[in-house]
Coordinates of N, CA and C in Angstrom, one line a residue:
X50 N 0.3 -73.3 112.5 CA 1.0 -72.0 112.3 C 1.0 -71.7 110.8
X51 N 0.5 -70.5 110.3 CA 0.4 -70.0 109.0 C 1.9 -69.4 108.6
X52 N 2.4 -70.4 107.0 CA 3.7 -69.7 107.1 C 4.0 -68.5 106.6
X53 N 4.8 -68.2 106.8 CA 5.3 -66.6 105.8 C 5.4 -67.2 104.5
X54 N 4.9 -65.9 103.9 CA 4.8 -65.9 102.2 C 6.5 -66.4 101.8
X55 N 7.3 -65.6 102.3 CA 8.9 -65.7 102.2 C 9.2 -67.2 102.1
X56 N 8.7 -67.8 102.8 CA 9.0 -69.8 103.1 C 8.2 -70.1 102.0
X57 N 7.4 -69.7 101.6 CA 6.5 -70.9 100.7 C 7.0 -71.0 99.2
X58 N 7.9 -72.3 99.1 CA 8.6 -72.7 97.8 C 7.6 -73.9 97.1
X59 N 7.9 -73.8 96.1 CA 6.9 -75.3 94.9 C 8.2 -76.2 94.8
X60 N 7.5 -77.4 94.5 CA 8.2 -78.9 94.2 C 8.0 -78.4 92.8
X61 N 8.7 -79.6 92.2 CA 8.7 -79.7 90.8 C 7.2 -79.6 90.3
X62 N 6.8 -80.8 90.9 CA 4.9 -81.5 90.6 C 4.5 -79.9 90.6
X63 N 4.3 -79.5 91.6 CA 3.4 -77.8 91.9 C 4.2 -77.2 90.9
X64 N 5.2 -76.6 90.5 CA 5.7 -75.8 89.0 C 4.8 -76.0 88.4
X65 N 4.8 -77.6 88.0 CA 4.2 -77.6 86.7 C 2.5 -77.2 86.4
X66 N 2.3 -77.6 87.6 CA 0.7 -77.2 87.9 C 0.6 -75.8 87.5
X67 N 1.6 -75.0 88.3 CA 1.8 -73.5 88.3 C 1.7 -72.8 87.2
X68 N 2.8 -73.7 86.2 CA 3.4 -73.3 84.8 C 2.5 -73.0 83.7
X69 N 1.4 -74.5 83.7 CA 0.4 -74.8 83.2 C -0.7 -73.0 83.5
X70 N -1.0 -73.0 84.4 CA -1.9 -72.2 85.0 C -1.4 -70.3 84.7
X71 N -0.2 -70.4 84.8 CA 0.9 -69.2 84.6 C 0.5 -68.9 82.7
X72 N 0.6 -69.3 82.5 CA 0.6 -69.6 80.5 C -0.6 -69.5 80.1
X73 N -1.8 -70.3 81.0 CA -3.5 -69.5 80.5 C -4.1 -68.6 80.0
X74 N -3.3 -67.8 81.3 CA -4.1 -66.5 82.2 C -5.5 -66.4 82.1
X75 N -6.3 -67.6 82.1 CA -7.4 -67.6 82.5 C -7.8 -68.9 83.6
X76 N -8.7 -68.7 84.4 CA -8.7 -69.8 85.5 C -9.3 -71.1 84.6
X77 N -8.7 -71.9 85.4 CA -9.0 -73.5 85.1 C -9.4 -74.4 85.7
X78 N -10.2 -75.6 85.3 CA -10.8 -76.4 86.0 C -9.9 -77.9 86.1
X79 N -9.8 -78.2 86.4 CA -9.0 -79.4 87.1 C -9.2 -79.9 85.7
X80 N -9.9 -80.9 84.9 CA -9.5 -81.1 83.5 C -9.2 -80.6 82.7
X81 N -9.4 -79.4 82.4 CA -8.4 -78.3 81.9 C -6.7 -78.3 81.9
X82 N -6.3 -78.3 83.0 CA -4.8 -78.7 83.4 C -4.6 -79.8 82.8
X83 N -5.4 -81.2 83.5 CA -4.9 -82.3 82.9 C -4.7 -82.1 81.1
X84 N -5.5 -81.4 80.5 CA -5.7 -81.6 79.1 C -3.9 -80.8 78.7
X85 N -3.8 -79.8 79.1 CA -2.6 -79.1 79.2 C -1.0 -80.4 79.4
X86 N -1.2 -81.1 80.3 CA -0.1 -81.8 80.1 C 0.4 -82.9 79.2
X87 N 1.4 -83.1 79.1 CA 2.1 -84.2 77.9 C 1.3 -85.6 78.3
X88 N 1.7 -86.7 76.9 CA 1.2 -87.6 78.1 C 2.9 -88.5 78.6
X89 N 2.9 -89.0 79.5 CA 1.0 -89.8 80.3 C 0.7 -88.8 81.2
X90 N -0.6 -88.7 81.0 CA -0.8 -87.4 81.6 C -1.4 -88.0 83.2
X91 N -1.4 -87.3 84.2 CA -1.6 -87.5 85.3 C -2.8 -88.0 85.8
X92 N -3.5 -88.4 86.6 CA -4.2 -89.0 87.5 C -5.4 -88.0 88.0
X93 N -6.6 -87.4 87.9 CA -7.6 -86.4 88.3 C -7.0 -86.3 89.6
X94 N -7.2 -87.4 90.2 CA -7.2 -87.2 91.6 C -5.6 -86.9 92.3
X95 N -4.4 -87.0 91.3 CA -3.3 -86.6 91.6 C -3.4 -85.0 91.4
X96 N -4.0 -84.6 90.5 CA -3.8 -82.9 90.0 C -5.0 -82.1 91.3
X97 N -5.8 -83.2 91.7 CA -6.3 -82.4 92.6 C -5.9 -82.2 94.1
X98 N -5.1 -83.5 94.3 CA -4.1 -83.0 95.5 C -3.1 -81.9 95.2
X99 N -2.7 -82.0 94.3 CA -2.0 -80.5 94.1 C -2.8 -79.5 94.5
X100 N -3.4 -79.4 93.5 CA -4.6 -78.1 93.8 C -4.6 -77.8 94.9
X101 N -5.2 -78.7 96.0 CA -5.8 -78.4 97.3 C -4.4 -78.1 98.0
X102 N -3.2 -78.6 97.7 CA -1.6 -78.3 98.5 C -1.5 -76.8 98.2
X103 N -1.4 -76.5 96.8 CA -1.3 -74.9 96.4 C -2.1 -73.8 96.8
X104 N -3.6 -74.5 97.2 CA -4.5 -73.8 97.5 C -3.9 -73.6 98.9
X105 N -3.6 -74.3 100.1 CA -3.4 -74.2 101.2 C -2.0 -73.3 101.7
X106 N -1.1 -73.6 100.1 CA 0.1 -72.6 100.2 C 0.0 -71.1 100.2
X107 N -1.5 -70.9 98.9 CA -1.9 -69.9 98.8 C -1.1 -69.2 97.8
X108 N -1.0 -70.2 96.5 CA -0.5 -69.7 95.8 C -1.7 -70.3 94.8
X109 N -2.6 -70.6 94.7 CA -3.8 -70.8 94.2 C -5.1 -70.5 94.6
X110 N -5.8 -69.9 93.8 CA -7.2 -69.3 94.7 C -8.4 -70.1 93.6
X111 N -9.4 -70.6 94.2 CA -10.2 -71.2 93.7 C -11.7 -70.6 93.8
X112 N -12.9 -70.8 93.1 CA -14.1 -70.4 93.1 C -15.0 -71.5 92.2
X113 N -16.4 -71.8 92.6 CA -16.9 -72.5 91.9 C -17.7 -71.7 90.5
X114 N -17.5 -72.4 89.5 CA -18.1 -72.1 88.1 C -19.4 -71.8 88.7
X115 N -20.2 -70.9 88.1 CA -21.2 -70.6 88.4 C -22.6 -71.5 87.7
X116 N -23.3 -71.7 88.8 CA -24.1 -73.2 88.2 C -23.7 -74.7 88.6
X117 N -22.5 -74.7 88.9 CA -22.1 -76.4 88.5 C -21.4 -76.7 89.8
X118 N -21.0 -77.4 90.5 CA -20.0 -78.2 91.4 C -18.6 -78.1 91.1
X119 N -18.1 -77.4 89.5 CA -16.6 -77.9 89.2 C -15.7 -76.4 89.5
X120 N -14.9 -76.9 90.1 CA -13.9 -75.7 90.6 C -13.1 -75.2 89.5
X121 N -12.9 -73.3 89.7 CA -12.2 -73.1 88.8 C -10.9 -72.5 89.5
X122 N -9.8 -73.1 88.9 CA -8.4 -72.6 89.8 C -7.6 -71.3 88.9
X123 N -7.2 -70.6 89.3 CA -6.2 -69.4 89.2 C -5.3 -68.8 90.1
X124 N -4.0 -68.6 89.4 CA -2.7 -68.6 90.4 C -3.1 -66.9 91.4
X125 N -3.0 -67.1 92.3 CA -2.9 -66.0 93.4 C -1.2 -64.8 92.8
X126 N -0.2 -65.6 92.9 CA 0.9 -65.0 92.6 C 1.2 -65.2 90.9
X127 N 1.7 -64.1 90.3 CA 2.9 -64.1 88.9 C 3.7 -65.3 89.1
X128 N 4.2 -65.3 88.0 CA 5.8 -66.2 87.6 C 6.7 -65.1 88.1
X129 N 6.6 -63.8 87.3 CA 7.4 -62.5 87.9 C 7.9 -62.6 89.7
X130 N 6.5 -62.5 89.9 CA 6.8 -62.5 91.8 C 7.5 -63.7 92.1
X131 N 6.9 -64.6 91.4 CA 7.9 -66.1 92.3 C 8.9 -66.2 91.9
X132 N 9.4 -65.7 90.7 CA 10.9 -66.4 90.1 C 11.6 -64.9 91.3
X133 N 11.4 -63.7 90.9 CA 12.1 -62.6 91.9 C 12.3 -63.2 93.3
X134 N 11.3 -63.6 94.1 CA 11.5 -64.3 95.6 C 12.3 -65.3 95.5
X135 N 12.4 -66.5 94.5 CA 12.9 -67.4 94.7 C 14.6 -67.1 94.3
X136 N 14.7 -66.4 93.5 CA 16.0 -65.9 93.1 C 17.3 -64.7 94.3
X137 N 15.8 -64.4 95.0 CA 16.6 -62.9 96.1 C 16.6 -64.5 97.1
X138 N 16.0 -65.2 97.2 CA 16.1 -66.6 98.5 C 17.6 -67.2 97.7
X139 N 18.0 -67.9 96.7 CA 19.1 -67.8 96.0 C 20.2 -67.3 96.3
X140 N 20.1 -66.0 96.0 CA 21.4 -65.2 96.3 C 21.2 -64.8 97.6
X141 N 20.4 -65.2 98.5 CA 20.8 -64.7 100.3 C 21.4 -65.5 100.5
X142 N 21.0 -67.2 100.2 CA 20.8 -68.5 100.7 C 22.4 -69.5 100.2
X143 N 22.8 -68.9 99.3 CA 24.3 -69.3 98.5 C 24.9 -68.6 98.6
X144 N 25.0 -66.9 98.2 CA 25.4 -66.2 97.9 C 26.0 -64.9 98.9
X145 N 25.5 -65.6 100.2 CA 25.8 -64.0 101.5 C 25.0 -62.9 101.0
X146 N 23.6 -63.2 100.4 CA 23.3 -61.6 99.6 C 23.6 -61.0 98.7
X147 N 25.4 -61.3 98.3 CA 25.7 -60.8 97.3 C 25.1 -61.1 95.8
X148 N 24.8 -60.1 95.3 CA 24.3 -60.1 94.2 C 25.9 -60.2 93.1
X149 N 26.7 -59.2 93.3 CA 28.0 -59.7 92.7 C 28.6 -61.2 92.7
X150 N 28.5 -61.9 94.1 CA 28.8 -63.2 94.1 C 27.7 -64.5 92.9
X151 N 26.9 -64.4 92.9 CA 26.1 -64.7 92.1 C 26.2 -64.3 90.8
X152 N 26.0 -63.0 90.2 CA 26.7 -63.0 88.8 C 27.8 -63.7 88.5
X153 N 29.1 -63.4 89.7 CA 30.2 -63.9 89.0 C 30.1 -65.7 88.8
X154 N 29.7 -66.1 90.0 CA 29.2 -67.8 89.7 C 29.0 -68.4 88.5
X155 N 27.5 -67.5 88.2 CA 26.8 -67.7 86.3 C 28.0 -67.8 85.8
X156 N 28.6 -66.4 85.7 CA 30.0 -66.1 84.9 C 30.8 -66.9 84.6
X157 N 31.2 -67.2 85.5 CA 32.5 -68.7 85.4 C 31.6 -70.3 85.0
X158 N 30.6 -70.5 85.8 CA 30.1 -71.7 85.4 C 29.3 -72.3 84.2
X159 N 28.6 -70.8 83.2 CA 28.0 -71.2 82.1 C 29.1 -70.7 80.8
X160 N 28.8 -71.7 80.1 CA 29.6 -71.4 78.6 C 28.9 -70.3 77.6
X161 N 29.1 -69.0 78.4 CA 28.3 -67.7 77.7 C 29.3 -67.5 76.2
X162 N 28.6 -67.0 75.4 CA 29.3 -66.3 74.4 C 29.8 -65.0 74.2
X163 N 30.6 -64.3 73.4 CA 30.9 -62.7 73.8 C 29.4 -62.3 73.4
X164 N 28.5 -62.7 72.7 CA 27.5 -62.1 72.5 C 26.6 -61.8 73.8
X165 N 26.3 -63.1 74.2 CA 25.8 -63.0 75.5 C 26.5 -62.3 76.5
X166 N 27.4 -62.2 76.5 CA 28.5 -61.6 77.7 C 28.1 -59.6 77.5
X167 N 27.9 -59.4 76.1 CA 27.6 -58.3 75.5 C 26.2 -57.2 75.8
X168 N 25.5 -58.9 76.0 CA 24.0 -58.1 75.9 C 23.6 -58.3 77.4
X169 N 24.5 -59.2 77.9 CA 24.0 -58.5 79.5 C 24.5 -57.7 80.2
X170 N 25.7 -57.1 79.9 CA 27.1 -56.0 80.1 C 25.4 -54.7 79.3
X171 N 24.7 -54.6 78.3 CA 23.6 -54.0 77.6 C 22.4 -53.5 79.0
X172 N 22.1 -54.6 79.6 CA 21.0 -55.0 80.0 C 21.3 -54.1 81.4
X173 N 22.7 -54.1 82.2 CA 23.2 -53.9 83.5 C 23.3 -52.1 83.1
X174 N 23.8 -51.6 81.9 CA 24.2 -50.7 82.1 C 22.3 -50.1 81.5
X175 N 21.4 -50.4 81.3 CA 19.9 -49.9 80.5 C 19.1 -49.6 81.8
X176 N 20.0 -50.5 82.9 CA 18.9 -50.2 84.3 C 19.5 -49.5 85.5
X177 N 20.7 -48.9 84.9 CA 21.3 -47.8 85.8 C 20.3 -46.5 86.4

């Protein structure tokens, strides 16, 4: 059964993959990423089970370098599109929908400043 776009969430390991790939904006080849990470850096054959998990999520689309055997990966979806889905899944999934319930949460639970309290009080009334 092929899932809905809507279900398909990343683990940490896939972010990073994602994050890596997100930050390029050009496609990559599997040592490419690894070069991108801290060390200790991962295992080939661990970044390529990713690959092939994301590819299957379809949040990675892949093509061969032209000439050679080595695959080059690039993200199918934005950071934009995924952080938006994963945030409207958030406030359905916590929040009843409410988007009020969810601000006020942030509200009370982060140590904002009046500056910050300021510039997003800025931000709410700029997209009226």
């Amino acid at each position: 059964m092929k899932r809905n776009n809507e279900d398909r969430t990343l683990t940490r390991a896939e972010m990073e993959i994602m994050n890596i790939l997100w930050d390029s904006k050009e496609s990559m080849t599997t040592h490419a990423i690894i070069e991108k990470y801290p060390e200790p850096k991962p295992a080939y054959s661990t970044i390529a089970t990713f690959l092939k998990i994301l590819t299957n999520k379809q949040f990675v689309g892949s093509k061969k370098k032209d000439g050679e055997k080595t695959f080059l990966f690039r993200p199918l979806i934005t950071r934009e599109e995924y952080t938006k889905r994963t945030m409207k899944e958030v406030k359905n999934t916590f929040f009843g929908g409410s988007l009020k319930s969810l601000i006020s949460f942030f509200a009370k639970e982060e140590d904002m400043t009046d500056d910050e309290i300021n510039e997003i009080l800025d931000i709410i009334n700029r997209t009226k």
